[in-house]
Amino acid sequence: QETAAATAWIVRSRPVVRAMTGLFGTAWANALRHDTRTVDVSSPYTEHLLRSLYSGLPDETAAAEIGLSVRTYRRHVAALLRDMGVTSRFQAGVRAHEFGLLHG
């Protein structure tokens, strides 16, 4: 089994660094728009969870609004974060907005 050799470049030219930064920034922005992660939108709770995360509602308030215990609500949120490939609730809310998952 072959392993790839690590290669590193040191770039000191400001115009080249600026160009590379712009290139990578554009690539990253496009990758976020075309993220292939899936969110189970068939769940009756998904849109409410996403709206709650986007608006920053406390768990207790959001859980009460849809008739779940706080523990169950948090379990649904954890699964949603995992499915979206994000590490924070804020990030999930923003990503949901960016991906057009919040209707109305």
mmCIF file of C-alpha atoms in Angstrom:
data_model
loop_
_atom_site.group_PDB
_atom_site.id
_atom_site.type_symbol
_atom_site.label_atom_id
_atom_site.label_comp_id
_atom_site.label_asym_id
_atom_site.label_seq_id
_atom_site.Cartn_x
_atom_site.Cartn_y
_atom_site.Cartn_z
ATOM 1 C CA GLN A 1 0.000 0.000 0.000
ATOM 2 C CA GLU A 2 1.463 3.309 -1.107
ATOM 3 C CA THR A 3 1.162 6.479 0.895
ATOM 4 C CA ALA A 4 1.183 9.922 -0.632
ATOM 5 C CA ALA A 5 4.153 12.079 0.235
ATOM 6 C CA ALA A 6 3.295 15.317 1.985
ATOM 7 C CA THR A 7 4.027 18.413 -0.039
ATOM 8 C CA ALA A 8 4.063 21.961 1.236
ATOM 9 C CA TRP A 9 4.645 25.265 -0.482
ATOM 10 C CA ILE A 10 5.720 28.484 1.098
ATOM 11 C CA VAL A 11 4.310 31.415 -0.831
ATOM 12 C CA ARG A 12 5.652 34.848 -0.014
ATOM 13 C CA SER A 13 4.329 36.844 -2.942
ATOM 14 C CA ARG A 14 1.433 39.041 -1.756
ATOM 15 C CA PRO A 15 -0.392 39.038 -5.129
ATOM 16 C CA VAL A 16 -0.186 35.234 -5.293
ATOM 17 C CA VAL A 17 -1.409 34.886 -1.703
ATOM 18 C CA ARG A 18 -4.328 37.260 -2.443
ATOM 19 C CA ALA A 19 -5.225 35.310 -5.590
ATOM 20 C CA MET A 20 -5.077 31.980 -3.777
ATOM 21 C CA THR A 21 -7.151 33.338 -0.891
ATOM 22 C CA GLY A 22 -9.812 34.542 -3.328
ATOM 23 C CA LEU A 23 -9.794 31.237 -5.183
ATOM 24 C CA PHE A 24 -10.161 29.165 -2.020
ATOM 25 C CA GLY A 25 -12.807 31.532 -0.636
ATOM 26 C CA THR A 26 -14.901 31.184 -3.784
ATOM 27 C CA ALA A 27 -14.477 27.415 -3.814
ATOM 28 C CA TRP A 28 -15.546 27.208 -0.159
ATOM 29 C CA ALA A 29 -18.612 29.396 -0.699
ATOM 30 C CA ASN A 30 -19.696 27.283 -3.676
ATOM 31 C CA ALA A 31 -19.116 24.072 -1.746
ATOM 32 C CA LEU A 32 -21.409 25.290 1.043
ATOM 33 C CA ARG A 33 -24.158 26.088 -1.444
ATOM 34 C CA HIS A 34 -23.897 22.634 -2.974
ATOM 35 C CA ASP A 35 -23.540 20.654 0.246
ATOM 36 C CA THR A 36 -24.849 17.131 -0.288
ATOM 37 C CA ARG A 37 -25.758 16.445 3.330
ATOM 38 C CA THR A 38 -29.373 15.551 3.770
ATOM 39 C CA VAL A 39 -31.852 16.628 6.359
ATOM 40 C CA ASP A 40 -34.918 14.510 7.059
ATOM 41 C CA VAL A 41 -37.589 17.004 6.080
ATOM 42 C CA SER A 42 -40.273 14.330 6.403
ATOM 43 C CA SER A 43 -40.060 14.520 10.202
ATOM 44 C CA PRO A 44 -42.923 16.591 11.609
ATOM 45 C CA TYR A 45 -40.417 18.331 13.891
ATOM 46 C CA THR A 46 -37.669 19.255 11.434
ATOM 47 C CA GLU A 47 -38.887 22.654 10.274
ATOM 48 C CA HIS A 48 -39.862 23.672 13.799
ATOM 49 C CA LEU A 49 -36.454 22.599 15.103
ATOM 50 C CA LEU A 50 -34.705 24.565 12.373
ATOM 51 C CA ARG A 51 -36.828 27.669 13.006
ATOM 52 C CA SER A 52 -36.159 27.409 16.744
ATOM 53 C CA LEU A 53 -32.419 27.126 16.162
ATOM 54 C CA TYR A 54 -32.447 29.998 13.677
ATOM 55 C CA SER A 55 -34.360 32.265 16.040
ATOM 56 C CA GLY A 56 -32.350 31.239 19.111
ATOM 57 C CA LEU A 57 -35.302 30.019 21.182
ATOM 58 C CA PRO A 58 -34.396 28.369 24.486
ATOM 59 C CA ASP A 59 -34.815 24.576 24.465
ATOM 60 C CA GLU A 60 -37.579 24.733 27.052
ATOM 61 C CA THR A 61 -39.651 27.171 24.989
ATOM 62 C CA ALA A 62 -39.126 25.370 21.687
ATOM 63 C CA ALA A 63 -39.910 21.958 23.221
ATOM 64 C CA ALA A 64 -43.102 23.251 24.820
ATOM 65 C CA GLU A 65 -44.277 24.770 21.519
ATOM 66 C CA ILE A 66 -44.284 21.366 19.820
ATOM 67 C CA GLY A 67 -45.261 19.301 22.831
ATOM 68 C CA LEU A 68 -41.994 17.469 23.450
ATOM 69 C CA SER A 69 -40.045 16.981 26.629
ATOM 70 C CA VAL A 70 -36.829 18.994 26.752
ATOM 71 C CA ARG A 71 -34.796 15.778 26.713
ATOM 72 C CA THR A 72 -36.566 14.502 23.572
ATOM 73 C CA TYR A 73 -36.242 17.916 21.932
ATOM 74 C CA ARG A 74 -32.498 17.928 22.608
ATOM 75 C CA ARG A 75 -32.187 14.421 21.191
ATOM 76 C CA HIS A 76 -33.885 15.591 17.968
ATOM 77 C CA VAL A 77 -31.612 18.653 17.838
ATOM 78 C CA ALA A 78 -28.486 16.497 18.278
ATOM 79 C CA ALA A 79 -29.569 14.224 15.425
ATOM 80 C CA LEU A 80 -30.318 17.219 13.232
ATOM 81 C CA LEU A 81 -26.897 18.777 13.908
ATOM 82 C CA ARG A 82 -25.254 15.469 13.047
ATOM 83 C CA ASP A 83 -27.247 15.108 9.816
ATOM 84 C CA MET A 84 -26.397 18.660 8.770
ATOM 85 C CA GLY A 85 -22.711 18.179 9.527
ATOM 86 C CA VAL A 86 -22.530 21.173 11.858
ATOM 87 C CA THR A 87 -21.217 21.532 15.378
ATOM 88 C CA SER A 88 -23.340 24.326 16.815
ATOM 89 C CA ARG A 89 -26.996 25.236 17.001
ATOM 90 C CA PHE A 90 -26.295 28.678 15.590
ATOM 91 C CA GLN A 91 -24.478 27.141 12.637
ATOM 92 C CA ALA A 92 -27.452 24.821 12.003
ATOM 93 C CA GLY A 93 -29.891 27.732 11.978
ATOM 94 C CA VAL A 94 -27.771 29.761 9.590
ATOM 95 C CA ARG A 95 -27.157 26.757 7.343
ATOM 96 C CA ALA A 96 -30.909 25.985 7.270
ATOM 97 C CA HIS A 97 -31.557 29.550 6.137
ATOM 98 C CA GLU A 98 -28.780 29.372 3.501
ATOM 99 C CA PHE A 99 -30.115 26.067 2.121
ATOM 100 C CA GLY A 100 -33.690 27.342 1.935
ATOM 101 C CA LEU A 101 -35.015 24.849 4.475
ATOM 102 C CA LEU A 102 -37.094 27.478 6.282
ATOM 103 C CA HIS A 103 -40.326 28.062 4.409
ATOM 104 C CA GLY A 104 -42.670 30.989 4.812
#
